[in-house]
PDB file of N, CA and C in Angstrom:
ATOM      1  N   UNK A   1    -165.792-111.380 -23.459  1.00  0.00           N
ATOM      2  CA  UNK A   1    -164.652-110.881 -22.726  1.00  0.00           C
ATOM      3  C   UNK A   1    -164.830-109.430 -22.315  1.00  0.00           C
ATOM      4  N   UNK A   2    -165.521-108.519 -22.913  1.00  0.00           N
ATOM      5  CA  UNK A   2    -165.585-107.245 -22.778  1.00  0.00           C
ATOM      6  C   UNK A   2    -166.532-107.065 -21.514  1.00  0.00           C
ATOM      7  N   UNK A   3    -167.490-107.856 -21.329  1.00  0.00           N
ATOM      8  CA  UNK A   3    -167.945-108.010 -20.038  1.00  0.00           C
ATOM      9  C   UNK A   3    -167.324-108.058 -18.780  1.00  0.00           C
ATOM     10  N   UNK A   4    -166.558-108.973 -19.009  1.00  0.00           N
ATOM     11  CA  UNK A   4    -165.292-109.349 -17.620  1.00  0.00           C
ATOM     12  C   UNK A   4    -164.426-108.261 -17.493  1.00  0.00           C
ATOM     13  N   UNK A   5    -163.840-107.448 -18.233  1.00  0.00           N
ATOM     14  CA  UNK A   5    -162.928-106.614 -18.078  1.00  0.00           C
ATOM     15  C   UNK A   5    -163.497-105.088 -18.141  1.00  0.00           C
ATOM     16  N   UNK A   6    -164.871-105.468 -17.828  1.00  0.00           N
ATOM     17  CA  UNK A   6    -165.711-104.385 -17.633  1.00  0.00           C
ATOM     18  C   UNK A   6    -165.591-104.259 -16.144  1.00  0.00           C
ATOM     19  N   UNK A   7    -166.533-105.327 -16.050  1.00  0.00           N
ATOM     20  CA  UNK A   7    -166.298-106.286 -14.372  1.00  0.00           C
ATOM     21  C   UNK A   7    -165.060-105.622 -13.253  1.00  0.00           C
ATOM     22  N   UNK A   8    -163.909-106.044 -14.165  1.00  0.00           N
ATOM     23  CA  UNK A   8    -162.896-105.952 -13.508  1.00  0.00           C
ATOM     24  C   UNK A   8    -161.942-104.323 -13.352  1.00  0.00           C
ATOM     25  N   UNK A   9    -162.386-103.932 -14.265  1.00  0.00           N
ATOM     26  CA  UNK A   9    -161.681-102.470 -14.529  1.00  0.00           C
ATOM     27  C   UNK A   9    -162.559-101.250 -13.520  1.00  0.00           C
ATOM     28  N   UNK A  10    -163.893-102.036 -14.033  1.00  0.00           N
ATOM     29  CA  UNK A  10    -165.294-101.166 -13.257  1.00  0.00           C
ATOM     30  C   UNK A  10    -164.396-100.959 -11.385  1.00  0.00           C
ATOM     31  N   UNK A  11    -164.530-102.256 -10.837  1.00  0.00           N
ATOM     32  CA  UNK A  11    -164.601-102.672  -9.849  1.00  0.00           C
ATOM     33  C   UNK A  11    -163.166-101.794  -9.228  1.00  0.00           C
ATOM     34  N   UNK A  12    -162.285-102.169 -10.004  1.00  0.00           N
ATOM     35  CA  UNK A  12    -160.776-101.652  -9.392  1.00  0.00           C
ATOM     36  C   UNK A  12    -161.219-100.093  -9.656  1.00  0.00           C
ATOM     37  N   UNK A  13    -161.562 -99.328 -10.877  1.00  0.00           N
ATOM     38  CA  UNK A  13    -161.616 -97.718 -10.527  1.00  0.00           C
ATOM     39  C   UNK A  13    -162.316 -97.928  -9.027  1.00  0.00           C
ATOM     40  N   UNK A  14    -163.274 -98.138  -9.205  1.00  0.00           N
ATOM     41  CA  UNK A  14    -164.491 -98.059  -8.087  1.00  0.00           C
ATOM     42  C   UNK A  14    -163.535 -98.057  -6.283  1.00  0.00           C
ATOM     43  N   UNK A  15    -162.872 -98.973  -6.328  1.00  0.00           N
ATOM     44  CA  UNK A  15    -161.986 -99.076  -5.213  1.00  0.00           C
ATOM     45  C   UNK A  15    -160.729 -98.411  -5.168  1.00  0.00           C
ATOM     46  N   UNK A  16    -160.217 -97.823  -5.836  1.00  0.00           N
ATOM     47  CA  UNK A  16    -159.165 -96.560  -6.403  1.00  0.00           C
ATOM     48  C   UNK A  16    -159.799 -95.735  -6.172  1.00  0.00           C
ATOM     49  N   UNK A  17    -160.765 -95.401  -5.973  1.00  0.00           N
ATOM     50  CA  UNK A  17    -161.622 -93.915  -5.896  1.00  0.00           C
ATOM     51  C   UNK A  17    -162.103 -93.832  -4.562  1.00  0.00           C
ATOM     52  N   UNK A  18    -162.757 -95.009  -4.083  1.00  0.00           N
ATOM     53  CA  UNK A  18    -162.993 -95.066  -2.358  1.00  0.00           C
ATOM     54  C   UNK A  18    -161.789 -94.679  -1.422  1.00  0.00           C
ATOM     55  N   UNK A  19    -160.779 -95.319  -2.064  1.00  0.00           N
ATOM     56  CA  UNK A  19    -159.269 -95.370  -1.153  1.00  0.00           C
ATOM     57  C   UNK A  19    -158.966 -93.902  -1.053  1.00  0.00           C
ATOM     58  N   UNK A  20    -158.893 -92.926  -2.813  1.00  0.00           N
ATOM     59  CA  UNK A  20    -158.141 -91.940  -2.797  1.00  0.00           C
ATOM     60  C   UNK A  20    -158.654 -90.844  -1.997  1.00  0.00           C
ATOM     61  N   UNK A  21    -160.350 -90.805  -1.851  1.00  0.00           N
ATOM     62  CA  UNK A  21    -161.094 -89.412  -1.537  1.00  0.00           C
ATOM     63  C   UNK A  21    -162.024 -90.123  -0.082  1.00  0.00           C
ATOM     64  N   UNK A  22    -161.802 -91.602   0.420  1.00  0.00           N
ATOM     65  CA  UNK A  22    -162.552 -92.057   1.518  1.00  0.00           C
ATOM     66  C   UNK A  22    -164.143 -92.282   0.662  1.00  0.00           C
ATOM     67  N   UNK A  23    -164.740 -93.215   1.311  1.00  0.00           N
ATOM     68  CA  UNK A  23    -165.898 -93.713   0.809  1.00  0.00           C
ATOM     69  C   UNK A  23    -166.465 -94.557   1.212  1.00  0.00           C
ATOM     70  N   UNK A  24    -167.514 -95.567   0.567  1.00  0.00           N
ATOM     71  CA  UNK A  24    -167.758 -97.075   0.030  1.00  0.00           C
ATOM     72  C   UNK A  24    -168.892 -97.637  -0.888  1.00  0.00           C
ATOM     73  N   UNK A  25    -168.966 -98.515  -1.278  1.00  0.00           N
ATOM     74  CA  UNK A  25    -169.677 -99.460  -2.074  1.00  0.00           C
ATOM     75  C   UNK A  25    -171.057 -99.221  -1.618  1.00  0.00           C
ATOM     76  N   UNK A  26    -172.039 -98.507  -2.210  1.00  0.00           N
ATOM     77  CA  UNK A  26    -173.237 -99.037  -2.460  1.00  0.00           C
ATOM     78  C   UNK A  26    -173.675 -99.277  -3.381  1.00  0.00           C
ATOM     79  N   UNK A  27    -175.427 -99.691  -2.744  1.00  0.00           N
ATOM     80  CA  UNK A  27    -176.706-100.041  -4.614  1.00  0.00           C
ATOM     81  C   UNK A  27    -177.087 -98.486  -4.405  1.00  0.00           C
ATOM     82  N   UNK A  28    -177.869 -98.892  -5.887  1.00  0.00           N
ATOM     83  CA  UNK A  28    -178.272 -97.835  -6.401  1.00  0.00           C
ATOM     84  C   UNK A  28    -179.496 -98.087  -6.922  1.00  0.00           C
ATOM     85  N   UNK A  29    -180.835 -97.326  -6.810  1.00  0.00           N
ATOM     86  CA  UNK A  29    -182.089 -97.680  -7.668  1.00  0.00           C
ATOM     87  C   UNK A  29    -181.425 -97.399  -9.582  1.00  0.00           C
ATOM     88  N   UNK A  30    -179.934 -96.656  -9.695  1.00  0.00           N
ATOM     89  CA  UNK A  30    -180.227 -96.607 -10.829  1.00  0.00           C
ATOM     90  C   UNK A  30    -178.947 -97.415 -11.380  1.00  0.00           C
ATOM     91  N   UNK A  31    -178.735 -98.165 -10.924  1.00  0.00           N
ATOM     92  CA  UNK A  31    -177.861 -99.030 -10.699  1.00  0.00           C
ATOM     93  C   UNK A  31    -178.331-100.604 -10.712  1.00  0.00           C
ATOM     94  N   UNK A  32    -179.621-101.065 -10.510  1.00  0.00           N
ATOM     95  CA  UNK A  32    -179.910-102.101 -10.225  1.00  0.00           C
ATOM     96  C   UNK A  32    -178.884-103.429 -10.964  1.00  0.00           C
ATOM     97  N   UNK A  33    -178.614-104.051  -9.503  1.00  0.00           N
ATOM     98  CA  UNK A  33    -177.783-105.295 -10.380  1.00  0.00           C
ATOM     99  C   UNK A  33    -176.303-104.902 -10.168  1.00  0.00           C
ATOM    100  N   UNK A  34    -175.818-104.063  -9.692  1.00  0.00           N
ATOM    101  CA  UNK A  34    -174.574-103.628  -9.737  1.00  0.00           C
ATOM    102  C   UNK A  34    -174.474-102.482  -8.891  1.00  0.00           C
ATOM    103  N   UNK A  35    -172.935-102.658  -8.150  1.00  0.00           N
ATOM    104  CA  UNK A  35    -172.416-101.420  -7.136  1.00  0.00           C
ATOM    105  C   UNK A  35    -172.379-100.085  -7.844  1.00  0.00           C
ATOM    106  N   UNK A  36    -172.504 -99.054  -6.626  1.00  0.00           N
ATOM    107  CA  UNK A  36    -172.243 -97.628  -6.898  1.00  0.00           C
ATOM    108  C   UNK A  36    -171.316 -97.646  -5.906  1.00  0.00           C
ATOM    109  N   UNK A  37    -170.520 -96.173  -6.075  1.00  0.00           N
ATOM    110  CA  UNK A  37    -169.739 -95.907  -5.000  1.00  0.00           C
ATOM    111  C   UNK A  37    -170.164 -94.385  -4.493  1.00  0.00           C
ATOM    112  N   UNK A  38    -170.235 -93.763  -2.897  1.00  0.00           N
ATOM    113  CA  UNK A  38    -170.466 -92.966  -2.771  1.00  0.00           C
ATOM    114  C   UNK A  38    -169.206 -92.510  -2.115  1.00  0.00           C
ATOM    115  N   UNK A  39    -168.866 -91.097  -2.621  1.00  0.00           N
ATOM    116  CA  UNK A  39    -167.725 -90.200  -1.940  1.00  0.00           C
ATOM    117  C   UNK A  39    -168.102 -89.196  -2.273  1.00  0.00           C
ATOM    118  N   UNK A  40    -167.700 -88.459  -1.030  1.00  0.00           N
ATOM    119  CA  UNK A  40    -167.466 -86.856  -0.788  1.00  0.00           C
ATOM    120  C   UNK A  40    -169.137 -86.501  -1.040  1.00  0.00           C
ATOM    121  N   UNK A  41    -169.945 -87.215  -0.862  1.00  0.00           N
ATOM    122  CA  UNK A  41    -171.282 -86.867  -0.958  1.00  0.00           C
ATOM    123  C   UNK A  41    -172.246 -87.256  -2.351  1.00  0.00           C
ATOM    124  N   UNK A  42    -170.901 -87.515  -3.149  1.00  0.00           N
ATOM    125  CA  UNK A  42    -171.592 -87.867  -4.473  1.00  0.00           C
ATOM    126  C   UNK A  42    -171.756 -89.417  -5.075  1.00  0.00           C
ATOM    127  N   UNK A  43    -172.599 -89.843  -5.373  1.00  0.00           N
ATOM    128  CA  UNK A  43    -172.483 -91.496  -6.182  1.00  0.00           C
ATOM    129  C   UNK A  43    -172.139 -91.139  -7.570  1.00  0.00           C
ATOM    130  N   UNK A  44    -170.913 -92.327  -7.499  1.00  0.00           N
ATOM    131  CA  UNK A  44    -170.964 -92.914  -8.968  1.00  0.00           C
ATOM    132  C   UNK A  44    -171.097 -93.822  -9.739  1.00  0.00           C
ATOM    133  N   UNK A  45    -171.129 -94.142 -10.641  1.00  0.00           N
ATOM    134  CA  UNK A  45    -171.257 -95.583 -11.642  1.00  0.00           C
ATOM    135  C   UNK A  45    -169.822 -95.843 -12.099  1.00  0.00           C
ATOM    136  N   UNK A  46    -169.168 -96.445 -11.658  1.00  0.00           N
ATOM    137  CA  UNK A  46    -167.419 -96.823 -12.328  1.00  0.00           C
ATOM    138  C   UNK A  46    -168.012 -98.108 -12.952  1.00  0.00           C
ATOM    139  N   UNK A  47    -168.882 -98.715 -12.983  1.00  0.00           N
ATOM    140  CA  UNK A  47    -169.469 -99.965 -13.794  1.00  0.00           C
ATOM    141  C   UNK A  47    -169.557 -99.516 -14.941  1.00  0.00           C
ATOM    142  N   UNK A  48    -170.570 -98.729 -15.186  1.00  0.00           N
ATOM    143  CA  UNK A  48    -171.372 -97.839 -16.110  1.00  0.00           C
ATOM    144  C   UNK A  48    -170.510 -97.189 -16.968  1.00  0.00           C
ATOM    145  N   UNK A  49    -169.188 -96.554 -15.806  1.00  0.00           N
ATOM    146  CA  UNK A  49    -168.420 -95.724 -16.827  1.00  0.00           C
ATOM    147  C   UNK A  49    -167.339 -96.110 -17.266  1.00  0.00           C
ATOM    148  N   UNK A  50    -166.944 -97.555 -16.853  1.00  0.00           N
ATOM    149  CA  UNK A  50    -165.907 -98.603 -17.562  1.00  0.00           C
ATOM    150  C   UNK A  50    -166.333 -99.192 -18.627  1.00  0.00           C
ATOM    151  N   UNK A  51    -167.756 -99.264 -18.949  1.00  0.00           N
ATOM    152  CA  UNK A  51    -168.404 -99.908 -20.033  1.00  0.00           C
ATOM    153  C   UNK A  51    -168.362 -99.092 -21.192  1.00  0.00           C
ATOM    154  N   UNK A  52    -168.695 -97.831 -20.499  1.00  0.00           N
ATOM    155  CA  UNK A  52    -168.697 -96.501 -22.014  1.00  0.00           C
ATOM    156  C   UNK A  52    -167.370 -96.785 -22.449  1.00  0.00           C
ATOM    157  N   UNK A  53    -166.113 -97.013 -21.405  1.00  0.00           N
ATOM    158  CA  UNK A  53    -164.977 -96.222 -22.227  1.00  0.00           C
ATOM    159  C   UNK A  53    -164.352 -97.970 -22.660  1.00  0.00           C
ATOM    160  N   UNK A  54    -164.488 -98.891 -22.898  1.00  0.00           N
ATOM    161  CA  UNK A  54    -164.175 -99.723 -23.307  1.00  0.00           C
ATOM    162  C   UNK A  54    -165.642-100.278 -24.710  1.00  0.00           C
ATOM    163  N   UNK A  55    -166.536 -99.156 -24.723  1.00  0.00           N
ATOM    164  CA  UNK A  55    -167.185 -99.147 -26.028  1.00  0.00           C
ATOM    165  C   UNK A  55    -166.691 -98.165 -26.931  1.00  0.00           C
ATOM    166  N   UNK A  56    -165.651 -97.273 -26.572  1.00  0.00           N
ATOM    167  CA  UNK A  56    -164.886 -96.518 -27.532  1.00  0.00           C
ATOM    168  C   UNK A  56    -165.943 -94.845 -27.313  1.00  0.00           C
ATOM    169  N   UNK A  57    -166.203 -94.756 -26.206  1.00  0.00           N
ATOM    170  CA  UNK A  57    -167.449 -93.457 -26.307  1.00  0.00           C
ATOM    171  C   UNK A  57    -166.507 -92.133 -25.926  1.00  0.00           C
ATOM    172  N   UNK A  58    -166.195 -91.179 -26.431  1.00  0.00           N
ATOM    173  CA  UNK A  58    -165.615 -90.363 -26.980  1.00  0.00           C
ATOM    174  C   UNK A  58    -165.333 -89.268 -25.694  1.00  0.00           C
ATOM    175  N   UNK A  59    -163.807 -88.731 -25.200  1.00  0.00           N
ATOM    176  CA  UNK A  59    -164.114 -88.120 -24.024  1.00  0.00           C
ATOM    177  C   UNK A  59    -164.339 -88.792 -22.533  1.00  0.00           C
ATOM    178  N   UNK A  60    -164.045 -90.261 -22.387  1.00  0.00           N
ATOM    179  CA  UNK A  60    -164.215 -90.564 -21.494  1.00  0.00           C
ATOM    180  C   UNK A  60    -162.727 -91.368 -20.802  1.00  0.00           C
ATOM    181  N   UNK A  61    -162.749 -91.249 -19.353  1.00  0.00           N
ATOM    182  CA  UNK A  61    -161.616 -92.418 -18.985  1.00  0.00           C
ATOM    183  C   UNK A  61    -161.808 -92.508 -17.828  1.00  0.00           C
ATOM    184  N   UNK A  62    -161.470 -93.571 -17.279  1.00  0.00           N
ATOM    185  CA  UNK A  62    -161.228 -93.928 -16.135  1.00  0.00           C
ATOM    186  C   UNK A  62    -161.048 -92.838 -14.940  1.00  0.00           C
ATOM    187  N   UNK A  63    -159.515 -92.401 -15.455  1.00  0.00           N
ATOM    188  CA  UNK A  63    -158.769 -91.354 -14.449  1.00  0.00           C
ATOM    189  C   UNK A  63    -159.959 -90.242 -14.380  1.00  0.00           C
ATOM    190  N   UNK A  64    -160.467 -89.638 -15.781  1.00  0.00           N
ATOM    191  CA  UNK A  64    -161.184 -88.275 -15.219  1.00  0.00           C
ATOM    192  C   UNK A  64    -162.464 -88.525 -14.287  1.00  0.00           C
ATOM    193  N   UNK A  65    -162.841 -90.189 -14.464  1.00  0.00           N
ATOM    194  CA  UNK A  65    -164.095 -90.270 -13.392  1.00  0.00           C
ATOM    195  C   UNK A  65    -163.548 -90.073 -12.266  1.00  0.00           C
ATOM    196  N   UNK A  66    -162.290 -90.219 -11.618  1.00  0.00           N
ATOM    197  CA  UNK A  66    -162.060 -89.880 -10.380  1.00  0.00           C
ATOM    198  C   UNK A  66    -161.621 -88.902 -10.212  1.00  0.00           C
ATOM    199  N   UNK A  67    -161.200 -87.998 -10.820  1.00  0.00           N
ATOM    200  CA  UNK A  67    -160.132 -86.809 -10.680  1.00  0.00           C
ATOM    201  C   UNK A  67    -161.473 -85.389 -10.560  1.00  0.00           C
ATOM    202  N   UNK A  68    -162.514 -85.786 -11.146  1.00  0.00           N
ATOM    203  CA  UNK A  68    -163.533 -84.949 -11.395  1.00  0.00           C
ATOM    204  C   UNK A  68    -164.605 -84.839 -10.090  1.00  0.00           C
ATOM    205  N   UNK A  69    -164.536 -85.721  -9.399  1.00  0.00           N
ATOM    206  CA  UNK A  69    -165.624 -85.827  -8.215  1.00  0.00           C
ATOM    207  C   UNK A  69    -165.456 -84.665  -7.043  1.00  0.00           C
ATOM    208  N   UNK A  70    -164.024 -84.571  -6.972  1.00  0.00           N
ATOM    209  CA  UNK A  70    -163.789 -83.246  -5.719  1.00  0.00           C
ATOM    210  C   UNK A  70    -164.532 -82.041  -6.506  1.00  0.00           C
ATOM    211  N   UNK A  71    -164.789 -82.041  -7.660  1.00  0.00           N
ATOM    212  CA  UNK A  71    -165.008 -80.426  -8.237  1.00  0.00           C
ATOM    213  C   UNK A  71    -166.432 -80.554  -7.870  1.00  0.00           C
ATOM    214  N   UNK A  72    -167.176 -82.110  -8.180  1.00  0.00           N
ATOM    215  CA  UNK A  72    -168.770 -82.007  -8.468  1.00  0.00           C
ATOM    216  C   UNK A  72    -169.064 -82.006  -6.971  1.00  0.00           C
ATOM    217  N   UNK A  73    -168.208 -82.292  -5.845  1.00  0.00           N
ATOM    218  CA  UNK A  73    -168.783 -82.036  -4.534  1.00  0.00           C
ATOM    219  C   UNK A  73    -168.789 -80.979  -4.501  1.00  0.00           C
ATOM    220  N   UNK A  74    -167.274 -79.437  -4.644  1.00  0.00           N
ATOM    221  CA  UNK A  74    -167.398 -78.425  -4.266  1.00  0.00           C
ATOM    222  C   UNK A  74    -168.948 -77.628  -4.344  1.00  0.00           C
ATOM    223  N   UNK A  75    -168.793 -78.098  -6.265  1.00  0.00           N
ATOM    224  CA  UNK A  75    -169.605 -77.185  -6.872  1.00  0.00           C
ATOM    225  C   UNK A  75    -171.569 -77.721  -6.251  1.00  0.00           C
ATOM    226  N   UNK A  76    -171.247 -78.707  -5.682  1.00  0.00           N
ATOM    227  CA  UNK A  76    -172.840 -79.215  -5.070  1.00  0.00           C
ATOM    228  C   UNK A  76    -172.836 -78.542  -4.034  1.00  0.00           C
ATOM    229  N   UNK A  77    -171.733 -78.656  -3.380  1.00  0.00           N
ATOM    230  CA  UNK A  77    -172.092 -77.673  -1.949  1.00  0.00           C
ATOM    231  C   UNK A  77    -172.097 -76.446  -2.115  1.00  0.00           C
ATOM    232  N   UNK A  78    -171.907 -75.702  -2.859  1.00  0.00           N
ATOM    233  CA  UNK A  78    -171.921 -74.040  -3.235  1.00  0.00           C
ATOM    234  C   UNK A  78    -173.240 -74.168  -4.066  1.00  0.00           C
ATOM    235  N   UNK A  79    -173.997 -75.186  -4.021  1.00  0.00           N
ATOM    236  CA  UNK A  79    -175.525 -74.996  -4.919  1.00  0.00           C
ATOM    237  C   UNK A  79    -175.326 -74.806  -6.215  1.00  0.00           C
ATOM    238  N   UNK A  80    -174.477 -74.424  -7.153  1.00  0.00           N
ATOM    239  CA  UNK A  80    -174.400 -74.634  -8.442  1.00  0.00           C
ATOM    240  C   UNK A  80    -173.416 -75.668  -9.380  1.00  0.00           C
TER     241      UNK A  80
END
């Protein structure tokens, strides 16, 4: 079951995050087997990072994977 609602939690951040900041669905070489999403210039793993936080991995959630991406674009485009 933890698979499926990996699946499913993954998938909905992933499309919550395209909608809020514009985007879409790609692969990824580090991704193989499963979508990335690219916005604002950056890819992410909402697969990857629905799996950590439904393994109990410390510091992680849903919301901050999306809430955090406008900062990691700024701070990419200012080079640091």
């Amino acid at each position: 079951r933890l698979d499926l609602w990996s699946q499913l939690a993954g998938a909905y951040t992933g499309e919550v995050t395209i909608r809020a900041y514009g985007g879409q669905w790609v692969t990824h070489p580090d991704a193989p087997g499963a979508y990335a999403i690219s916005v604002l210039g950056i890819t992410g793993f909402p697969f990857a990072t629905t799996s950590r936080v439904l393994a109990g991995e410390p510091w992680k959630s849903l919301a901050s994977f999306a809430r955090v991406l406008p900062e990691i674009a700024r701070r990419s485009q200012q080079g640091g």
